[in-house]
PDB file of C-alpha atoms and ligand atoms in Angstrom:
ATOM      1  CA  MET L   1      68.152   8.361 108.639  1.00 94.00           C
ATOM      2  CA  ALA L   2      71.911   8.730 108.241  1.00 96.00           C
ATOM      3  CA  ASP L   3      73.361   9.069 104.734  1.00 98.00           C
ATOM      4  CA  ALA L   4      69.938  10.033 103.328  1.00 98.00           C
ATOM      5  CA  GLU L   5      67.976  13.101 102.377  1.00 98.00           C
ATOM      6  CA  LEU L   6      64.253  12.407 102.459  1.00 98.00           C
ATOM      7  CA  THR L   7      61.331  14.822 102.436  1.00 98.00           C
ATOM      8  CA  TYR L   8      57.791  13.547 102.885  1.00 98.00           C
ATOM      9  CA  VAL L   9      54.886  15.871 102.094  1.00 98.00           C
ATOM     10  CA  ALA L  10      51.706  14.109 103.241  1.00 98.00           C
ATOM     11  CA  ASP L  11      49.256  16.637 101.772  1.00 98.00           C
ATOM     12  CA  PHE L  12      51.043  17.406  98.502  1.00 98.00           C
ATOM     13  CA  LEU L  13      47.789  17.021  96.499  1.00 98.00           C
ATOM     14  CA  PRO L  14      44.359  17.797  97.969  1.00 96.00           C
ATOM     15  CA  ALA L  15      42.303  14.588  98.304  1.00 95.00           C
ATOM     16  CA  SER L  16      39.804  15.521  95.584  1.00 97.00           C
ATOM     17  CA  GLU L  17      42.608  16.289  93.138  1.00 97.00           C
ATOM     18  CA  ALA L  18      44.378  13.056  94.042  1.00 98.00           C
ATOM     19  CA  ASP L  19      41.127  11.107  93.516  1.00 98.00           C
ATOM     20  CA  SER L  20      40.588  12.460  90.029  1.00 98.00           C
ATOM     21  CA  LEU L  21      44.260  12.137  89.071  1.00 98.00           C
ATOM     22  CA  LEU L  22      44.177   8.468  90.080  1.00 98.00           C
ATOM     23  CA  ALA L  23      41.166   7.864  87.830  1.00 98.00           C
ATOM     24  CA  VAL L  24      42.656   9.803  84.916  1.00 98.00           C
ATOM     25  CA  LEU L  25      46.004   8.011  85.066  1.00 98.00           C
ATOM     26  CA  GLN L  26      44.331   4.631  85.445  1.00 98.00           C
ATOM     27  CA  GLY L  27      42.304   5.224  82.324  1.00 98.00           C
ATOM     28  CA  THR L  28      44.772   7.028  80.091  1.00 98.00           C
ATOM     29  CA  LEU L  29      48.335   5.770  80.626  1.00 98.00           C
ATOM     30  CA  ALA L  30      49.690   2.986  78.404  1.00 98.00           C
ATOM     31  CA  TRP L  31      50.044   0.398  81.163  1.00 98.00           C
ATOM     32  CA  ARG L  32      52.036  -2.704  80.365  1.00 96.00           C
ATOM     33  CA  GLN L  33      53.369  -5.644  82.304  1.00 96.00           C
ATOM     34  CA  ASP L  34      57.014  -6.127  81.405  1.00 89.00           C
ATOM     35  CA  SER L  35      59.064  -9.239  81.926  1.00 91.00           C
ATOM     36  CA  ILE L  36      62.590  -9.611  83.187  1.00 87.00           C
ATOM     37  CA  ARG L  37      64.968 -12.545  82.718  1.00 87.00           C
ATOM     38  CA  ILE L  38      65.909 -14.326  85.910  1.00 87.00           C
ATOM     39  CA  TYR L  39      68.310 -17.261  85.493  1.00 90.00           C
ATOM     40  CA  GLY L  40      67.329 -17.550  81.842  1.00 91.00           C
ATOM     41  CA  ARG L  41      63.574 -17.566  82.537  1.00 93.00           C
ATOM     42  CA  GLU L  42      61.122 -14.851  81.541  1.00 93.00           C
ATOM     43  CA  VAL L  43      59.312 -13.660  84.669  1.00 94.00           C
ATOM     44  CA  LYS L  44      56.554 -11.048  84.635  1.00 95.00           C
ATOM     45  CA  ILE L  45      57.210  -8.203  87.031  1.00 95.00           C
ATOM     46  CA  PRO L  46      54.516  -7.935  89.724  1.00 97.00           C
ATOM     47  CA  ARG L  47      53.021  -4.596  88.691  1.00 98.00           C
ATOM     48  CA  LEU L  48      52.151  -2.593  85.580  1.00 98.00           C
ATOM     49  CA  GLN L  49      54.374   0.217  84.380  1.00 95.00           C
ATOM     50  CA  ALA L  50      54.478   3.060  81.899  1.00 95.00           C
ATOM     51  CA  TRP L  51      57.388   5.300  80.989  1.00 93.00           C
ATOM     52  CA  TYR L  52      56.747   8.879  79.868  1.00 96.00           C
ATOM     53  CA  GLY L  53      59.077  11.766  79.233  1.00 96.00           C
ATOM     54  CA  ASP L  54      61.054  13.955  76.906  1.00 95.00           C
ATOM     55  CA  MET L  55      62.545  12.260  73.859  1.00 88.00           C
ATOM     56  CA  GLU L  56      66.063  12.700  75.244  1.00 88.00           C
ATOM     57  CA  ALA L  57      65.207  10.450  78.192  1.00 89.00           C
ATOM     58  CA  SER L  58      65.775   6.851  77.170  1.00 79.00           C
ATOM     59  CA  TYR L  59      66.639   4.715  80.103  1.00 67.00           C
ATOM     60  CA  LYS L  60      67.550   1.196  81.168  1.00 64.00           C
ATOM     61  CA  TYR L  61      65.453  -0.141  84.024  1.00 61.00           C
ATOM     62  CA  SER L  62      66.134  -3.603  85.455  1.00 63.00           C
ATOM     63  CA  GLY L  63      67.832  -4.492  82.185  1.00 68.00           C
ATOM     64  CA  LEU L  64      64.896  -3.228  80.101  1.00 67.00           C
ATOM     65  CA  ASP L  65      65.327  -0.534  77.492  1.00 71.00           C
ATOM     66  CA  MET L  66      62.596   1.984  78.208  1.00 69.00           C
ATOM     67  CA  HIS L  67      61.709   4.535  75.550  1.00 81.00           C
ATOM     68  CA  PRO L  68      59.521   7.344  76.818  1.00 93.00           C
ATOM     69  CA  ILE L  69      56.054   8.088  75.512  1.00 96.00           C
ATOM     70  CA  PRO L  70      55.406  11.858  75.127  1.00 97.00           C
ATOM     71  CA  TRP L  71      53.937  13.539  78.219  1.00 98.00           C
ATOM     72  CA  THR L  72      50.211  13.701  78.836  1.00 98.00           C
ATOM     73  CA  GLN L  73      48.813  16.968  80.217  1.00 98.00           C
ATOM     74  CA  ALA L  74      47.954  15.320  83.551  1.00 98.00           C
ATOM     75  CA  LEU L  75      51.544  14.088  83.961  1.00 98.00           C
ATOM     76  CA  LEU L  76      52.964  17.490  82.981  1.00 98.00           C
ATOM     77  CA  ASP L  77      50.821  19.206  85.611  1.00 98.00           C
ATOM     78  CA  VAL L  78      52.106  16.892  88.363  1.00 98.00           C
ATOM     79  CA  LYS L  79      55.661  17.233  87.055  1.00 98.00           C
ATOM     80  CA  HIS L  80      55.490  21.022  87.392  1.00 98.00           C
ATOM     81  CA  ALA L  81      54.163  20.776  90.938  1.00 98.00           C
ATOM     82  CA  CYS L  82      56.993  18.351  91.825  1.00 98.00           C
ATOM     83  CA  GLU L  83      59.579  20.645  90.253  1.00 98.00           C
ATOM     84  CA  GLN L  84      58.377  23.584  92.328  1.00 98.00           C
ATOM     85  CA  GLN L  85      58.306  21.584  95.541  1.00 98.00           C
ATOM     86  CA  SER L  86      61.747  20.011  95.035  1.00 98.00           C
ATOM     87  CA  ASN L  87      63.529  22.868  93.238  1.00 98.00           C
ATOM     88  CA  SER L  88      64.635  20.424  90.551  1.00 98.00           C
ATOM     89  CA  LYS L  89      63.922  19.679  86.907  1.00 98.00           C
ATOM     90  CA  PHE L  90      62.630  16.334  85.651  1.00 98.00           C
ATOM     91  CA  ASN L  91      62.505  14.976  82.101  1.00 97.00           C
ATOM     92  CA  ALA L  92      60.913  11.569  82.671  1.00 96.00           C
ATOM     93  CA  VAL L  93      58.545   9.667  84.901  1.00 97.00           C
ATOM     94  CA  LEU L  94      58.151   5.986  85.643  1.00 96.00           C
ATOM     95  CA  ALA L  95      54.525   5.245  86.485  1.00 97.00           C
ATOM     96  CA  ASN L  96      53.914   2.127  88.571  1.00 98.00           C
ATOM     97  CA  TYR L  97      50.510   0.501  88.960  1.00 98.00           C
ATOM     98  CA  TYR L  98      50.120  -1.875  91.917  1.00 98.00           C
ATOM     99  CA  ARG L  99      46.879  -3.743  91.249  1.00 98.00           C
ATOM    100  CA  ASN L 100      46.579  -5.343  94.698  1.00 98.00           C
ATOM    101  CA  GLY L 101      48.662  -6.659  97.608  1.00 98.00           C
ATOM    102  CA  ALA L 102      50.285  -9.261  95.354  1.00 98.00           C
ATOM    103  CA  ASP L 103      51.982  -6.484  93.408  1.00 98.00           C
ATOM    104  CA  GLY L 104      55.133  -4.888  94.772  1.00 98.00           C
ATOM    105  CA  MET L 105      58.677  -3.826  94.004  1.00 98.00           C
ATOM    106  CA  GLY L 106      61.802  -5.600  95.237  1.00 96.00           C
ATOM    107  CA  TRP L 107      64.909  -4.122  96.834  1.00 98.00           C
ATOM    108  CA  HIS L 108      66.766  -1.701  94.584  1.00 97.00           C
ATOM    109  CA  SER L 109      68.324   1.739  94.430  1.00 98.00           C
ATOM    110  CA  ASP L 110      67.626   4.253  91.723  1.00 97.00           C
ATOM    111  CA  ASP L 111      71.315   4.409  90.921  1.00 95.00           C
ATOM    112  CA  GLU L 112      71.453   3.808  87.188  1.00 90.00           C
ATOM    113  CA  PRO L 113      74.316   5.751  85.563  1.00 90.00           C
ATOM    114  CA  GLU L 114      71.803   7.768  83.478  1.00 90.00           C
ATOM    115  CA  LEU L 115      70.591   9.390  86.723  1.00 94.00           C
ATOM    116  CA  GLY L 116      74.012  10.777  87.651  1.00 96.00           C
ATOM    117  CA  SER L 117      75.289  11.035  91.212  1.00 96.00           C
ATOM    118  CA  ASN L 118      73.000  12.140  94.053  1.00 98.00           C
ATOM    119  CA  PRO L 119      69.835  12.139  91.914  1.00 98.00           C
ATOM    120  CA  VAL L 120      66.677  13.911  93.053  1.00 98.00           C
ATOM    121  CA  ILE L 121      63.661  11.617  92.665  1.00 98.00           C
ATOM    122  CA  ALA L 122      60.148  12.883  93.320  1.00 98.00           C
ATOM    123  CA  SER L 123      57.653  10.125  94.040  1.00 98.00           C
ATOM    124  CA  VAL L 124      53.904  10.826  94.077  1.00 99.00           C
ATOM    125  CA  SER L 125      51.522   8.253  95.543  1.00 99.00           C
ATOM    126  CA  LEU L 126      47.825   7.830  94.695  1.00 98.00           C
ATOM    127  CA  GLY L 127      45.257   5.382  95.970  1.00 98.00           C
ATOM    128  CA  GLN L 128      45.953   2.603  98.449  1.00 98.00           C
ATOM    129  CA  SER L 129      48.566   3.469 101.077  1.00 98.00           C
ATOM    130  CA  ARG L 130      51.574   1.197 100.798  1.00 98.00           C
ATOM    131  CA  ASN L 131      54.697   0.789 102.873  1.00 98.00           C
ATOM    132  CA  MET L 132      58.116   1.649 101.565  1.00 98.00           C
ATOM    133  CA  ASP L 133      61.008  -0.091 103.277  1.00 98.00           C
ATOM    134  CA  PHE L 134      64.533   1.288 103.371  1.00 98.00           C
ATOM    135  CA  ARG L 135      67.629  -0.797 104.051  1.00 98.00           C
ATOM    136  CA  HIS L 136      71.132   0.617 104.498  1.00 98.00           C
ATOM    137  CA  ARG L 137      73.579  -1.169 102.216  1.00 98.00           C
ATOM    138  CA  GLN L 138      76.368  -1.329 104.811  1.00 97.00           C
ATOM    139  CA  SER L 139      74.767  -1.382 108.254  1.00 97.00           C
ATOM    140  CA  GLY L 140      71.593  -3.236 107.255  1.00 97.00           C
ATOM    141  CA  GLU L 141      69.596  -0.706 109.285  1.00 98.00           C
ATOM    142  CA  LYS L 142      65.919  -0.620 108.255  1.00 98.00           C
ATOM    143  CA  TYR L 143      63.164   1.962 108.204  1.00 98.00           C
ATOM    144  CA  ARG L 144      59.570   1.780 107.042  1.00 98.00           C
ATOM    145  CA  ILE L 145      57.448   4.699 105.902  1.00 98.00           C
ATOM    146  CA  GLU L 146      53.837   4.683 104.743  1.00 98.00           C
ATOM    147  CA  LEU L 147      53.117   6.445 101.459  1.00 98.00           C
ATOM    148  CA  GLY L 148      49.589   7.852 101.563  1.00 98.00           C
ATOM    149  CA  HIS L 149      47.102   9.064  98.946  1.00 98.00           C
ATOM    150  CA  GLY L 150      48.228  12.387  97.461  1.00 98.00           C
ATOM    151  CA  SER L 151      51.639  12.346  99.146  1.00 98.00           C
ATOM    152  CA  LEU L 152      55.055  13.260  97.774  1.00 98.00           C
ATOM    153  CA  LEU L 153      58.334  11.651  98.806  1.00 98.00           C
ATOM    154  CA  ILE L 154      61.517  13.354  97.631  1.00 98.00           C
ATOM    155  CA  MET L 155      64.696  11.297  97.747  1.00 98.00           C
ATOM    156  CA  ALA L 156      67.875  13.320  97.251  1.00 98.00           C
ATOM    157  CA  GLY L 157      71.536  13.638  98.215  1.00 98.00           C
ATOM    158  CA  PRO L 158      73.303  10.341  98.920  1.00 98.00           C
ATOM    159  CA  THR L 159      70.071   8.376  99.530  1.00 98.00           C
ATOM    160  CA  GLN L 160      70.444   6.080  96.499  1.00 98.00           C
ATOM    161  CA  GLN L 161      74.128   5.503  97.142  1.00 98.00           C
ATOM    162  CA  TYR L 162      73.639   4.241 100.703  1.00 98.00           C
ATOM    163  CA  TRP L 163      70.094   2.900 100.829  1.00 98.00           C
ATOM    164  CA  GLN L 164      67.944   0.449  98.929  1.00 98.00           C
ATOM    165  CA  HIS L 165      64.166   0.688  98.952  1.00 98.00           C
ATOM    166  CA  ALA L 166      61.280  -1.670  98.252  1.00 98.00           C
ATOM    167  CA  VAL L 167      57.481  -1.768  98.220  1.00 98.00           C
ATOM    168  CA  PRO L 168      56.747  -5.099  99.933  1.00 98.00           C
ATOM    169  CA  LYS L 169      53.893  -7.339  98.835  1.00 98.00           C
ATOM    170  CA  SER L 170      51.138  -7.887 101.361  1.00 98.00           C
ATOM    171  CA  ARG L 171      48.849 -10.830 102.087  1.00 96.00           C
ATOM    172  CA  LYS L 172      46.066  -8.338 102.800  1.00 95.00           C
ATOM    173  CA  ALA L 173      43.515  -7.609 100.077  1.00 92.00           C
ATOM    174  CA  LEU L 174      44.772  -4.171  99.121  1.00 97.00           C
ATOM    175  CA  ASN L 175      43.225  -1.762  96.654  1.00 98.00           C
ATOM    176  CA  GLU L 176      45.053  -0.315  93.709  1.00 98.00           C
ATOM    177  CA  ARG L 177      47.774   2.257  93.922  1.00 98.00           C
ATOM    178  CA  ILE L 178      49.542   4.355  91.319  1.00 98.00           C
ATOM    179  CA  ASN L 179      52.964   5.789  91.952  1.00 98.00           C
ATOM    180  CA  LEU L 180      54.778   8.322  89.791  1.00 98.00           C
ATOM    181  CA  THR L 181      58.561   8.619  90.170  1.00 98.00           C
ATOM    182  CA  PHE L 182      59.866  11.703  88.404  1.00 98.00           C
ATOM    183  CA  ARG L 183      63.523  11.583  87.448  1.00 97.00           C
ATOM    184  CA  HIS L 184      66.098  13.543  85.525  1.00 97.00           C
ATOM    185  CA  ILE L 185      67.825  11.376  82.931  1.00 94.00           C
ATOM    186  CA  ILE L 186      71.131  12.658  81.638  1.00 93.00           C
ATOM    187  CA  PRO L 187      70.689  12.540  77.861  1.00 88.00           C
ATOM    188  CA  ARG L 188      72.933  10.013  76.134  1.00 78.00           C
ATOM    189  CA  ALA L 189      75.595  11.322  73.831  1.00 70.00           C
ATOM    190  CA  SER L 190      74.888   9.816  70.430  1.00 57.00           C
TER     191      SER L 190
HETATM  192  O1  AKG A 201      56.025   2.630  94.218  1.00 79.10           O
HETATM  193  C1  AKG A 201      56.849   3.270  94.857  1.00 79.10           C
HETATM  194  O2  AKG A 201      56.545   4.017  95.787  1.00 79.10           O
HETATM  195  C2  AKG A 201      58.317   3.121  94.550  1.00 79.10           C
HETATM  196  C3  AKG A 201      58.642   3.069  93.102  1.00 79.10           C
HETATM  197  C4  AKG A 201      60.116   2.964  92.877  1.00 79.10           C
HETATM  198  O3  AKG A 201      60.891   2.759  93.769  1.00 79.10           O
HETATM  199  C5  AKG A 201      60.647   3.112  91.520  1.00 79.10           C
HETATM  200  O4  AKG A 201      59.896   3.289  90.555  1.00 79.10           O
HETATM  201  O5  AKG A 201      61.883   3.064  91.371  1.00 79.10           O
HETATM  202 MN1   MN A 202      62.966   3.180  93.190  1.00 79.10          MN
END
């Protein structure tokens, strides 16, 4: 892919570790279904989310003010593994819980100002494999990759500047999937 820097590590977590992490996160994270305003109407987003991180990492996501909950040990362990693999530091994670094929995430880039330019984002996938689609903002060129159980996708360099990504809904009866996207939020001056 031109104008992108993507690394996919299929076997980032051994299957048994990925299995137990999925169960732990399912049972222990503070999952919530947020709403966004579209044309003045409150619409529930089609997935559950939870935002964890260092206190310095407050963040706006799709117009929502997200205040991080302090790290759990399970999240810290994955964070450290992601930091080693990507040679980067993270201070927050957005956890996404896709309950079935009717859950998904629309086209967007992770290009909020709090992430700075050329952010490194480490994205761990657990459970049901789901597709991630990429679409180049200028050329419209498209790519699809499948994000498997225990995998890591690192997005870096100009990826967010030139490409949008999405997790499309599916009419198939899909099982649940948890995704963790580790980010580095530039602390706000206050
Ligand atoms: O679920 C995924 O793999 C993608 C999540 C994502 O793009 C995000 O949280 O910004
Ligand atoms: Mn994203």
